[in-house]
Amino acid sequence: MEHTKALNALEAPADLITRATSAPNTFVFAELLETPNIQALANASDEWRPYLTLLQIFAWGTWMDYQSTPDLPPLTPAQSHKLRQLTLLPLSRSPKTLTYPHLLSALSLPNTRILEDLIISAIYAGLLTAKLNTQSQHLEVSSVAPLRDVPPHGISAMQATLLEWEGRCEGVLRDIEFQIREVRRRNAERKARNREYMRLQADQLPPKDSSLLSHSSFVSGSITIDPSMLGKGKGTGKRLAVEEEGNRVRDDGGGRGGEQMYYDDEMEIDELEGPGRTGQRKTPRRGEGKFNAGGGKKA
């Protein structure tokens, strides 16, 4: 009686494994593997232990693993078809393993027609997205479904793959940051060259109109007296040396021996004479006391 109960306890999980691996739309077996009654097969007799190994192959193994593992239960046609479908997923990792000759060998299929039917069924089942290139005898895979479980010994390999991917991402990020710095540096150099070019162009421009400068200096009303002309008599001709930047110049060539005076219509001018005459003041204003170029008297 006890033997019968123990036998039934092992037969039930083995039957569950057979039904699960034969179901057409069941492709994930991780939860089933974790159940206690399935894990109990690990300590069972040699008659039942291979069922646990078979379920592990369906979870993360391939058709080649089944072929190379002895004493496994025979597969039904549905189980064989499903395991071949699941084997296409790891084979899609490399284009070298997707040629028709390689697939025929890896899946133990007799001809290309059966292989293409298997691939089409896997595409319709949502296991992969691919195109059949019958001309080049090649399977072109664009994506695969994440339906395979990770074996216990595959975690370290996955970590190594992720670390390698992280290193490549960091390298790409460094390259992008370097390109950004280079673009900013070249932009700053271009702006500096433009500023230098504009400065050189400004230096080559002609000077501004001096009349503007004369008008601004006239407002200050500065007067410069030539000392060399002080004390000159009438015989030699006296010179009123009044200089104002921008003022007009008039010569009086008669009467006083060529009197020359610098004056402006708006400015009062003091005439300075030599010794013997002190303080005589002449204040030409607008409209009075204008000097003619040919005579010494006002008109």
PDB file of C-alpha atoms in Angstrom:
ATOM      1  CA  MET A   1       0.000   0.000   0.000  1.00  0.00           C
ATOM      2  CA  GLU A   2       2.766   2.428   0.909  1.00  0.00           C
ATOM      3  CA  HIS A   3       4.683   1.439  -2.229  1.00  0.00           C
ATOM      4  CA  THR A   4       1.642   2.186  -4.347  1.00  0.00           C
ATOM      5  CA  LYS A   5       1.256   5.631  -2.824  1.00  0.00           C
ATOM      6  CA  ALA A   6       4.933   6.429  -3.412  1.00  0.00           C
ATOM      7  CA  LEU A   7       4.672   5.195  -6.977  1.00  0.00           C
ATOM      8  CA  ASN A   8       1.632   7.345  -7.614  1.00  0.00           C
ATOM      9  CA  ALA A   9       3.410  10.346  -6.046  1.00  0.00           C
ATOM     10  CA  LEU A  10       6.219  10.011  -8.608  1.00  0.00           C
ATOM     11  CA  GLU A  11       4.047   9.042 -11.521  1.00  0.00           C
ATOM     12  CA  ALA A  12       1.908  12.137 -11.188  1.00  0.00           C
ATOM     13  CA  PRO A  13       4.723  14.679 -11.657  1.00  0.00           C
ATOM     14  CA  ALA A  14       6.179  12.617 -14.505  1.00  0.00           C
ATOM     15  CA  ASP A  15       2.797  12.656 -16.233  1.00  0.00           C
ATOM     16  CA  LEU A  16       2.521  16.386 -15.573  1.00  0.00           C
ATOM     17  CA  ILE A  17       5.895  16.915 -17.244  1.00  0.00           C
ATOM     18  CA  THR A  18       4.806  14.910 -20.272  1.00  0.00           C
ATOM     19  CA  ARG A  19       1.564  16.839 -20.677  1.00  0.00           C
ATOM     20  CA  ALA A  20       3.241  20.222 -20.157  1.00  0.00           C
ATOM     21  CA  THR A  21       5.991  19.556 -22.693  1.00  0.00           C
ATOM     22  CA  SER A  22       3.443  18.304 -25.218  1.00  0.00           C
ATOM     23  CA  ALA A  23       1.034  21.251 -24.937  1.00  0.00           C
ATOM     24  CA  PRO A  24       1.287  23.292 -28.158  1.00  0.00           C
ATOM     25  CA  ASN A  25       1.215  26.759 -26.574  1.00  0.00           C
ATOM     26  CA  THR A  26       3.305  26.130 -23.446  1.00  0.00           C
ATOM     27  CA  PHE A  27       6.909  27.343 -23.801  1.00  0.00           C
ATOM     28  CA  VAL A  28       7.903  28.477 -20.290  1.00  0.00           C
ATOM     29  CA  PHE A  29       8.589  25.865 -17.615  1.00  0.00           C
ATOM     30  CA  ALA A  30      10.368  27.750 -14.810  1.00  0.00           C
ATOM     31  CA  GLU A  31       7.358  27.796 -12.480  1.00  0.00           C
ATOM     32  CA  LEU A  32       6.731  24.108 -13.007  1.00  0.00           C
ATOM     33  CA  LEU A  33      10.346  23.323 -12.203  1.00  0.00           C
ATOM     34  CA  GLU A  34      10.109  25.125  -8.876  1.00  0.00           C
ATOM     35  CA  THR A  35       7.171  23.113  -7.550  1.00  0.00           C
ATOM     36  CA  PRO A  36       8.080  20.701  -4.699  1.00  0.00           C
ATOM     37  CA  ASN A  37       6.630  17.562  -6.301  1.00  0.00           C
ATOM     38  CA  ILE A  38       8.709  18.152  -9.445  1.00  0.00           C
ATOM     39  CA  GLN A  39      11.859  18.792  -7.418  1.00  0.00           C
ATOM     40  CA  ALA A  40      11.168  15.564  -5.552  1.00  0.00           C
ATOM     41  CA  LEU A  41      12.091  13.686  -8.732  1.00  0.00           C
ATOM     42  CA  ALA A  42      15.729  14.638  -8.147  1.00  0.00           C
ATOM     43  CA  ASN A  43      15.861  12.058  -5.309  1.00  0.00           C
ATOM     44  CA  ALA A  44      13.734   9.446  -7.060  1.00  0.00           C
ATOM     45  CA  SER A  45      14.848   6.262  -8.734  1.00  0.00           C
ATOM     46  CA  ASP A  46      16.488   6.091 -12.130  1.00  0.00           C
ATOM     47  CA  GLU A  47      13.090   5.392 -13.631  1.00  0.00           C
ATOM     48  CA  TRP A  48      11.695   8.808 -12.708  1.00  0.00           C
ATOM     49  CA  ARG A  49      14.720  11.058 -12.362  1.00  0.00           C
ATOM     50  CA  PRO A  50      15.167  11.436 -16.171  1.00  0.00           C
ATOM     51  CA  TYR A  51      11.812  13.229 -16.330  1.00  0.00           C
ATOM     52  CA  LEU A  52      13.264  16.060 -14.306  1.00  0.00           C
ATOM     53  CA  THR A  53      16.226  16.204 -16.682  1.00  0.00           C
ATOM     54  CA  LEU A  54      13.839  16.236 -19.642  1.00  0.00           C
ATOM     55  CA  LEU A  55      11.920  19.171 -18.184  1.00  0.00           C
ATOM     56  CA  GLN A  56      15.175  21.062 -17.649  1.00  0.00           C
ATOM     57  CA  ILE A  57      16.077  20.541 -21.315  1.00  0.00           C
ATOM     58  CA  PHE A  58      12.725  21.990 -22.355  1.00  0.00           C
ATOM     59  CA  ALA A  59      13.294  24.920 -20.003  1.00  0.00           C
ATOM     60  CA  TRP A  60      16.761  25.971 -21.222  1.00  0.00           C
ATOM     61  CA  GLY A  61      18.267  23.188 -23.330  1.00  0.00           C
ATOM     62  CA  THR A  62      18.278  22.313 -27.022  1.00  0.00           C
ATOM     63  CA  TRP A  63      17.586  19.415 -29.301  1.00  0.00           C
ATOM     64  CA  MET A  64      21.282  18.625 -29.316  1.00  0.00           C
ATOM     65  CA  ASP A  65      21.252  18.374 -25.509  1.00  0.00           C
ATOM     66  CA  TYR A  66      18.482  15.812 -25.697  1.00  0.00           C
ATOM     67  CA  GLN A  67      20.362  13.825 -28.316  1.00  0.00           C
ATOM     68  CA  SER A  68      23.557  13.803 -26.251  1.00  0.00           C
ATOM     69  CA  THR A  69      21.950  12.892 -22.898  1.00  0.00           C
ATOM     70  CA  PRO A  70      21.372   9.156 -22.377  1.00  0.00           C
ATOM     71  CA  ASP A  71      18.468   7.386 -20.623  1.00  0.00           C
ATOM     72  CA  LEU A  72      15.930  10.110 -21.264  1.00  0.00           C
ATOM     73  CA  PRO A  73      12.274   9.273 -21.865  1.00  0.00           C
ATOM     74  CA  PRO A  74      11.275   8.974 -25.541  1.00  0.00           C
ATOM     75  CA  LEU A  75       9.589  12.003 -27.034  1.00  0.00           C
ATOM     76  CA  THR A  76       6.192  12.135 -28.617  1.00  0.00           C
ATOM     77  CA  PRO A  77       5.860  13.846 -32.034  1.00  0.00           C
ATOM     78  CA  ALA A  78       4.429  16.920 -30.283  1.00  0.00           C
ATOM     79  CA  GLN A  79       7.352  17.028 -27.843  1.00  0.00           C
ATOM     80  CA  SER A  80       9.883  16.630 -30.658  1.00  0.00           C
ATOM     81  CA  HIS A  81       8.267  19.431 -32.650  1.00  0.00           C
ATOM     82  CA  LYS A  82       8.211  21.786 -29.649  1.00  0.00           C
ATOM     83  CA  LEU A  83      11.810  21.098 -28.635  1.00  0.00           C
ATOM     84  CA  ARG A  84      12.959  21.781 -32.181  1.00  0.00           C
ATOM     85  CA  GLN A  85      10.997  25.040 -32.168  1.00  0.00           C
ATOM     86  CA  LEU A  86      12.627  26.102 -28.883  1.00  0.00           C
ATOM     87  CA  THR A  87      16.054  25.163 -30.242  1.00  0.00           C
ATOM     88  CA  LEU A  88      15.677  27.791 -32.972  1.00  0.00           C
ATOM     89  CA  LEU A  89      15.909  30.537 -30.327  1.00  0.00           C
ATOM     90  CA  PRO A  90      19.499  29.927 -29.151  1.00  0.00           C
ATOM     91  CA  LEU A  91      20.534  29.137 -32.735  1.00  0.00           C
ATOM     92  CA  SER A  92      19.439  32.644 -33.741  1.00  0.00           C
ATOM     93  CA  ARG A  93      22.282  34.238 -31.768  1.00  0.00           C
ATOM     94  CA  SER A  94      24.672  34.030 -34.716  1.00  0.00           C
ATOM     95  CA  PRO A  95      24.109  34.284 -38.480  1.00  0.00           C
ATOM     96  CA  LYS A  96      26.551  31.418 -38.961  1.00  0.00           C
ATOM     97  CA  THR A  97      24.137  29.014 -37.270  1.00  0.00           C
ATOM     98  CA  LEU A  98      21.156  30.050 -39.410  1.00  0.00           C
ATOM     99  CA  THR A  99      22.137  28.487 -42.701  1.00  0.00           C
ATOM    100  CA  TYR A 100      19.948  25.691 -43.945  1.00  0.00           C
ATOM    101  CA  PRO A 101      22.703  23.054 -43.799  1.00  0.00           C
ATOM    102  CA  HIS A 102      23.548  23.926 -40.210  1.00  0.00           C
ATOM    103  CA  LEU A 103      19.894  23.957 -39.133  1.00  0.00           C
ATOM    104  CA  LEU A 104      19.239  20.620 -40.783  1.00  0.00           C
ATOM    105  CA  SER A 105      22.136  19.115 -38.889  1.00  0.00           C
ATOM    106  CA  ALA A 106      21.381  20.760 -35.539  1.00  0.00           C
ATOM    107  CA  LEU A 107      17.697  19.774 -35.611  1.00  0.00           C
ATOM    108  CA  SER A 108      18.157  16.336 -37.152  1.00  0.00           C
ATOM    109  CA  LEU A 109      15.756  17.041 -40.006  1.00  0.00           C
ATOM    110  CA  PRO A 110      15.854  15.101 -43.264  1.00  0.00           C
ATOM    111  CA  ASN A 111      15.089  17.828 -45.836  1.00  0.00           C
ATOM    112  CA  THR A 112      14.587  21.528 -46.428  1.00  0.00           C
ATOM    113  CA  ARG A 113      10.810  21.315 -46.759  1.00  0.00           C
ATOM    114  CA  ILE A 114      10.381  20.000 -43.216  1.00  0.00           C
ATOM    115  CA  LEU A 115      12.838  22.628 -41.942  1.00  0.00           C
ATOM    116  CA  GLU A 116      10.881  25.451 -43.552  1.00  0.00           C
ATOM    117  CA  ASP A 117       7.611  24.111 -42.129  1.00  0.00           C
ATOM    118  CA  LEU A 118       9.193  24.061 -38.673  1.00  0.00           C
ATOM    119  CA  ILE A 119      10.439  27.642 -39.031  1.00  0.00           C
ATOM    120  CA  ILE A 120       7.043  28.858 -40.255  1.00  0.00           C
ATOM    121  CA  SER A 121       5.302  27.217 -37.291  1.00  0.00           C
ATOM    122  CA  ALA A 122       7.759  28.910 -34.911  1.00  0.00           C
ATOM    123  CA  ILE A 123       7.061  32.277 -36.530  1.00  0.00           C
ATOM    124  CA  TYR A 124       3.296  31.817 -36.180  1.00  0.00           C
ATOM    125  CA  ALA A 125       3.751  30.733 -32.565  1.00  0.00           C
ATOM    126  CA  GLY A 126       5.474  34.067 -31.834  1.00  0.00           C
ATOM    127  CA  LEU A 127       8.825  32.501 -30.973  1.00  0.00           C
ATOM    128  CA  LEU A 128      10.752  34.569 -33.501  1.00  0.00           C
ATOM    129  CA  THR A 129      10.439  37.136 -36.263  1.00  0.00           C
ATOM    130  CA  ALA A 130      12.283  35.974 -39.352  1.00  0.00           C
ATOM    131  CA  LYS A 131      12.313  35.646 -43.123  1.00  0.00           C
ATOM    132  CA  LEU A 132      13.151  32.601 -45.191  1.00  0.00           C
ATOM    133  CA  ASN A 133      15.692  33.283 -47.904  1.00  0.00           C
ATOM    134  CA  THR A 134      15.300  30.220 -50.071  1.00  0.00           C
ATOM    135  CA  GLN A 135      17.679  31.525 -52.724  1.00  0.00           C
ATOM    136  CA  SER A 136      20.648  31.835 -50.362  1.00  0.00           C
ATOM    137  CA  GLN A 137      19.442  28.976 -48.118  1.00  0.00           C
ATOM    138  CA  HIS A 138      19.532  31.177 -45.059  1.00  0.00           C
ATOM    139  CA  LEU A 139      17.188  32.200 -42.223  1.00  0.00           C
ATOM    140  CA  GLU A 140      17.147  35.948 -41.554  1.00  0.00           C
ATOM    141  CA  VAL A 141      16.085  36.536 -37.934  1.00  0.00           C
ATOM    142  CA  SER A 142      15.212  40.047 -36.715  1.00  0.00           C
ATOM    143  CA  SER A 143      14.003  39.235 -33.179  1.00  0.00           C
ATOM    144  CA  VAL A 144      13.314  36.334 -30.825  1.00  0.00           C
ATOM    145  CA  ALA A 145      10.890  35.976 -27.926  1.00  0.00           C
ATOM    146  CA  PRO A 146      12.396  35.943 -24.393  1.00  0.00           C
ATOM    147  CA  LEU A 147      10.889  32.561 -23.561  1.00  0.00           C
ATOM    148  CA  ARG A 148      13.931  30.517 -22.605  1.00  0.00           C
ATOM    149  CA  ASP A 149      14.778  30.185 -18.935  1.00  0.00           C
ATOM    150  CA  VAL A 150      18.257  30.866 -17.607  1.00  0.00           C
ATOM    151  CA  PRO A 151      20.077  27.758 -16.399  1.00  0.00           C
ATOM    152  CA  PRO A 152      21.769  27.925 -12.978  1.00  0.00           C
ATOM    153  CA  HIS A 153      25.212  27.756 -14.559  1.00  0.00           C
ATOM    154  CA  GLY A 154      24.314  30.507 -17.058  1.00  0.00           C
ATOM    155  CA  ILE A 155      24.005  33.363 -14.560  1.00  0.00           C
ATOM    156  CA  SER A 156      27.749  34.051 -14.454  1.00  0.00           C
ATOM    157  CA  ALA A 157      27.907  34.092 -18.257  1.00  0.00           C
ATOM    158  CA  MET A 158      24.973  36.510 -18.342  1.00  0.00           C
ATOM    159  CA  GLN A 159      26.703  38.783 -15.837  1.00  0.00           C
ATOM    160  CA  ALA A 160      29.857  38.764 -17.962  1.00  0.00           C
ATOM    161  CA  THR A 161      27.805  39.657 -21.038  1.00  0.00           C
ATOM    162  CA  LEU A 162      26.099  42.523 -19.215  1.00  0.00           C
ATOM    163  CA  LEU A 163      29.425  43.855 -17.941  1.00  0.00           C
ATOM    164  CA  GLU A 164      30.828  43.778 -21.465  1.00  0.00           C
ATOM    165  CA  TRP A 165      27.776  45.628 -22.737  1.00  0.00           C
ATOM    166  CA  GLU A 166      28.158  48.196 -19.950  1.00  0.00           C
ATOM    167  CA  GLY A 167      31.779  48.774 -20.945  1.00  0.00           C
ATOM    168  CA  ARG A 168      30.792  49.375 -24.563  1.00  0.00           C
ATOM    169  CA  CYS A 169      28.098  51.836 -23.479  1.00  0.00           C
ATOM    170  CA  GLU A 170      30.593  53.753 -21.343  1.00  0.00           C
ATOM    171  CA  GLY A 171      33.013  53.876 -24.267  1.00  0.00           C
ATOM    172  CA  VAL A 172      30.309  55.272 -26.546  1.00  0.00           C
ATOM    173  CA  LEU A 173      29.403  57.846 -23.881  1.00  0.00           C
ATOM    174  CA  ARG A 174      33.038  58.958 -23.606  1.00  0.00           C
ATOM    175  CA  ASP A 175      33.244  59.335 -27.367  1.00  0.00           C
ATOM    176  CA  ILE A 176      30.089  61.456 -27.417  1.00  0.00           C
ATOM    177  CA  GLU A 177      31.383  63.701 -24.619  1.00  0.00           C
ATOM    178  CA  PHE A 178      34.695  64.108 -26.473  1.00  0.00           C
ATOM    179  CA  GLN A 179      32.857  65.101 -29.643  1.00  0.00           C
ATOM    180  CA  ILE A 180      30.826  67.662 -27.672  1.00  0.00           C
ATOM    181  CA  ARG A 181      33.999  69.207 -26.241  1.00  0.00           C
ATOM    182  CA  GLU A 182      35.579  69.347 -29.688  1.00  0.00           C
ATOM    183  CA  VAL A 183      32.535  71.075 -31.169  1.00  0.00           C
ATOM    184  CA  ARG A 184      32.540  73.662 -28.388  1.00  0.00           C
ATOM    185  CA  ARG A 185      36.288  74.260 -28.775  1.00  0.00           C
ATOM    186  CA  ARG A 186      36.031  74.749 -32.529  1.00  0.00           C
ATOM    187  CA  ASN A 187      33.075  77.083 -32.040  1.00  0.00           C
ATOM    188  CA  ALA A 188      35.059  79.213 -29.564  1.00  0.00           C
ATOM    189  CA  GLU A 189      38.026  79.362 -31.968  1.00  0.00           C
ATOM    190  CA  ARG A 190      35.744  80.409 -34.809  1.00  0.00           C
ATOM    191  CA  LYS A 191      34.263  83.224 -32.719  1.00  0.00           C
ATOM    192  CA  ALA A 192      37.760  84.405 -31.729  1.00  0.00           C
ATOM    193  CA  ARG A 193      38.847  84.464 -35.383  1.00  0.00           C
ATOM    194  CA  ASN A 194      35.751  86.445 -36.314  1.00  0.00           C
ATOM    195  CA  ARG A 195      36.443  89.009 -33.589  1.00  0.00           C
ATOM    196  CA  GLU A 196      40.063  89.387 -34.721  1.00  0.00           C
ATOM    197  CA  TYR A 197      38.958  89.758 -38.331  1.00  0.00           C
ATOM    198  CA  MET A 198      36.470  92.492 -37.406  1.00  0.00           C
ATOM    199  CA  ARG A 199      39.139  94.306 -35.397  1.00  0.00           C
ATOM    200  CA  LEU A 200      41.561  94.268 -38.336  1.00  0.00           C
ATOM    201  CA  GLN A 201      38.845  95.506 -40.671  1.00  0.00           C
ATOM    202  CA  ALA A 202      38.073  98.366 -38.293  1.00  0.00           C
ATOM    203  CA  ASP A 203      41.757  99.366 -38.173  1.00  0.00           C
ATOM    204  CA  GLN A 204      41.847  99.634 -41.961  1.00  0.00           C
ATOM    205  CA  LEU A 205      38.861 101.988 -42.182  1.00  0.00           C
ATOM    206  CA  PRO A 206      39.613 105.694 -43.134  1.00  0.00           C
ATOM    207  CA  PRO A 207      39.701 108.220 -40.237  1.00  0.00           C
ATOM    208  CA  LYS A 208      36.542 110.052 -39.305  1.00  0.00           C
ATOM    209  CA  ASP A 209      35.754 113.562 -40.672  1.00  0.00           C
ATOM    210  CA  SER A 210      38.031 116.123 -38.940  1.00  0.00           C
ATOM    211  CA  SER A 211      35.309 118.775 -39.074  1.00  0.00           C
ATOM    212  CA  LEU A 212      33.462 116.889 -36.377  1.00  0.00           C
ATOM    213  CA  LEU A 213      36.545 116.994 -34.186  1.00  0.00           C
ATOM    214  CA  SER A 214      36.987 120.755 -34.969  1.00  0.00           C
ATOM    215  CA  HIS A 215      33.476 121.510 -33.854  1.00  0.00           C
ATOM    216  CA  SER A 216      33.970 119.679 -30.597  1.00  0.00           C
ATOM    217  CA  SER A 217      37.272 121.448 -29.882  1.00  0.00           C
ATOM    218  CA  PHE A 218      35.777 124.850 -30.757  1.00  0.00           C
ATOM    219  CA  VAL A 219      33.383 124.556 -27.860  1.00  0.00           C
ATOM    220  CA  SER A 220      36.306 124.463 -25.449  1.00  0.00           C
ATOM    221  CA  GLY A 221      37.441 127.936 -26.704  1.00  0.00           C
ATOM    222  CA  SER A 222      41.161 127.361 -26.334  1.00  0.00           C
ATOM    223  CA  ILE A 223      43.410 130.220 -27.558  1.00  0.00           C
ATOM    224  CA  THR A 224      47.123 129.965 -28.283  1.00  0.00           C
ATOM    225  CA  ILE A 225      49.306 133.109 -28.578  1.00  0.00           C
ATOM    226  CA  ASP A 226      52.514 132.961 -30.568  1.00  0.00           C
ATOM    227  CA  PRO A 227      55.217 134.612 -28.335  1.00  0.00           C
ATOM    228  CA  SER A 228      57.460 135.338 -31.314  1.00  0.00           C
ATOM    229  CA  MET A 229      54.992 137.865 -32.628  1.00  0.00           C
ATOM    230  CA  LEU A 230      54.824 139.914 -29.448  1.00  0.00           C
ATOM    231  CA  GLY A 231      56.552 143.346 -29.653  1.00  0.00           C
ATOM    232  CA  LYS A 232      56.498 143.627 -33.405  1.00  0.00           C
ATOM    233  CA  GLY A 233      56.003 147.239 -34.719  1.00  0.00           C
ATOM    234  CA  LYS A 234      53.704 148.507 -37.423  1.00  0.00           C
ATOM    235  CA  GLY A 235      56.514 148.847 -39.945  1.00  0.00           C
ATOM    236  CA  THR A 236      57.171 145.197 -40.033  1.00  0.00           C
ATOM    237  CA  GLY A 237      53.560 144.440 -39.691  1.00  0.00           C
ATOM    238  CA  LYS A 238      51.984 143.133 -36.520  1.00  0.00           C
ATOM    239  CA  ARG A 239      50.413 139.705 -36.345  1.00  0.00           C
ATOM    240  CA  LEU A 240      47.610 138.726 -34.193  1.00  0.00           C
ATOM    241  CA  ALA A 241      48.551 135.171 -33.394  1.00  0.00           C
ATOM    242  CA  VAL A 242      45.278 133.710 -32.294  1.00  0.00           C
ATOM    243  CA  GLU A 243      44.891 130.045 -33.037  1.00  0.00           C
ATOM    244  CA  GLU A 244      41.841 128.065 -32.561  1.00  0.00           C
ATOM    245  CA  GLU A 245      41.485 124.634 -34.028  1.00  0.00           C
ATOM    246  CA  GLY A 246      38.912 124.785 -36.795  1.00  0.00           C
ATOM    247  CA  ASN A 247      38.754 128.701 -36.955  1.00  0.00           C
ATOM    248  CA  ARG A 248      39.023 130.569 -40.197  1.00  0.00           C
ATOM    249  CA  VAL A 249      42.129 132.575 -41.210  1.00  0.00           C
ATOM    250  CA  ARG A 250      42.066 136.076 -42.738  1.00  0.00           C
ATOM    251  CA  ASP A 251      45.010 138.194 -43.942  1.00  0.00           C
ATOM    252  CA  ASP A 252      45.046 142.016 -43.863  1.00  0.00           C
ATOM    253  CA  GLY A 253      47.764 142.852 -46.354  1.00  0.00           C
ATOM    254  CA  GLY A 254      47.432 146.645 -46.412  1.00  0.00           C
ATOM    255  CA  GLY A 255      47.780 149.548 -44.050  1.00  0.00           C
ATOM    256  CA  ARG A 256      49.497 147.623 -41.318  1.00  0.00           C
ATOM    257  CA  GLY A 257      52.024 145.659 -43.276  1.00  0.00           C
ATOM    258  CA  GLY A 258      50.137 142.440 -43.752  1.00  0.00           C
ATOM    259  CA  GLU A 259      48.230 141.907 -40.549  1.00  0.00           C
ATOM    260  CA  GLN A 260      47.152 138.276 -40.188  1.00  0.00           C
ATOM    261  CA  MET A 261      44.509 137.219 -37.784  1.00  0.00           C
ATOM    262  CA  TYR A 262      42.904 133.942 -36.872  1.00  0.00           C
ATOM    263  CA  TYR A 263      39.419 134.463 -35.627  1.00  0.00           C
ATOM    264  CA  ASP A 264      35.941 133.110 -35.552  1.00  0.00           C
ATOM    265  CA  ASP A 265      32.720 135.034 -36.081  1.00  0.00           C
ATOM    266  CA  GLU A 266      31.488 134.052 -32.658  1.00  0.00           C
ATOM    267  CA  MET A 267      34.688 134.709 -30.682  1.00  0.00           C
ATOM    268  CA  GLU A 268      36.044 137.957 -29.152  1.00  0.00           C
ATOM    269  CA  ILE A 269      39.734 138.467 -29.889  1.00  0.00           C
ATOM    270  CA  ASP A 270      42.232 140.623 -27.990  1.00  0.00           C
ATOM    271  CA  GLU A 271      44.896 142.295 -30.065  1.00  0.00           C
ATOM    272  CA  LEU A 272      48.238 142.301 -28.368  1.00  0.00           C
ATOM    273  CA  GLU A 273      50.875 144.848 -29.445  1.00  0.00           C
ATOM    274  CA  GLY A 274      54.489 145.456 -28.645  1.00  0.00           C
ATOM    275  CA  PRO A 275      56.072 147.799 -26.090  1.00  0.00           C
ATOM    276  CA  GLY A 276      54.828 151.375 -26.000  1.00  0.00           C
ATOM    277  CA  ARG A 277      51.238 150.472 -26.576  1.00  0.00           C
ATOM    278  CA  THR A 278      49.500 148.670 -23.803  1.00  0.00           C
ATOM    279  CA  GLY A 279      46.089 147.227 -23.571  1.00  0.00           C
ATOM    280  CA  GLN A 280      44.512 148.302 -26.830  1.00  0.00           C
ATOM    281  CA  ARG A 281      41.646 145.967 -27.449  1.00  0.00           C
ATOM    282  CA  LYS A 282      40.007 145.156 -30.706  1.00  0.00           C
ATOM    283  CA  THR A 283      36.884 143.030 -30.438  1.00  0.00           C
ATOM    284  CA  PRO A 284      35.597 142.083 -33.857  1.00  0.00           C
ATOM    285  CA  ARG A 285      32.073 140.803 -33.680  1.00  0.00           C
ATOM    286  CA  ARG A 286      29.638 139.389 -36.165  1.00  0.00           C
ATOM    287  CA  GLY A 287      28.584 142.117 -38.606  1.00  0.00           C
ATOM    288  CA  GLU A 288      31.123 144.728 -37.476  1.00  0.00           C
ATOM    289  CA  GLY A 289      34.843 145.318 -37.984  1.00  0.00           C
ATOM    290  CA  LYS A 290      35.199 142.790 -40.764  1.00  0.00           C
ATOM    291  CA  PHE A 291      38.563 142.765 -42.482  1.00  0.00           C
ATOM    292  CA  ASN A 292      39.001 142.812 -46.197  1.00  0.00           C
ATOM    293  CA  ALA A 293      41.709 140.854 -47.908  1.00  0.00           C
ATOM    294  CA  GLY A 294      43.075 143.910 -49.767  1.00  0.00           C
ATOM    295  CA  GLY A 295      42.834 146.811 -47.307  1.00  0.00           C
ATOM    296  CA  GLY A 296      43.528 147.704 -43.728  1.00  0.00           C
ATOM    297  CA  LYS A 297      40.351 149.729 -43.101  1.00  0.00           C
ATOM    298  CA  LYS A 298      36.960 148.382 -42.462  1.00  0.00           C
ATOM    299  CA  ALA A 299      34.450 149.026 -45.175  1.00  0.00           C
TER     300      ALA A 299
END
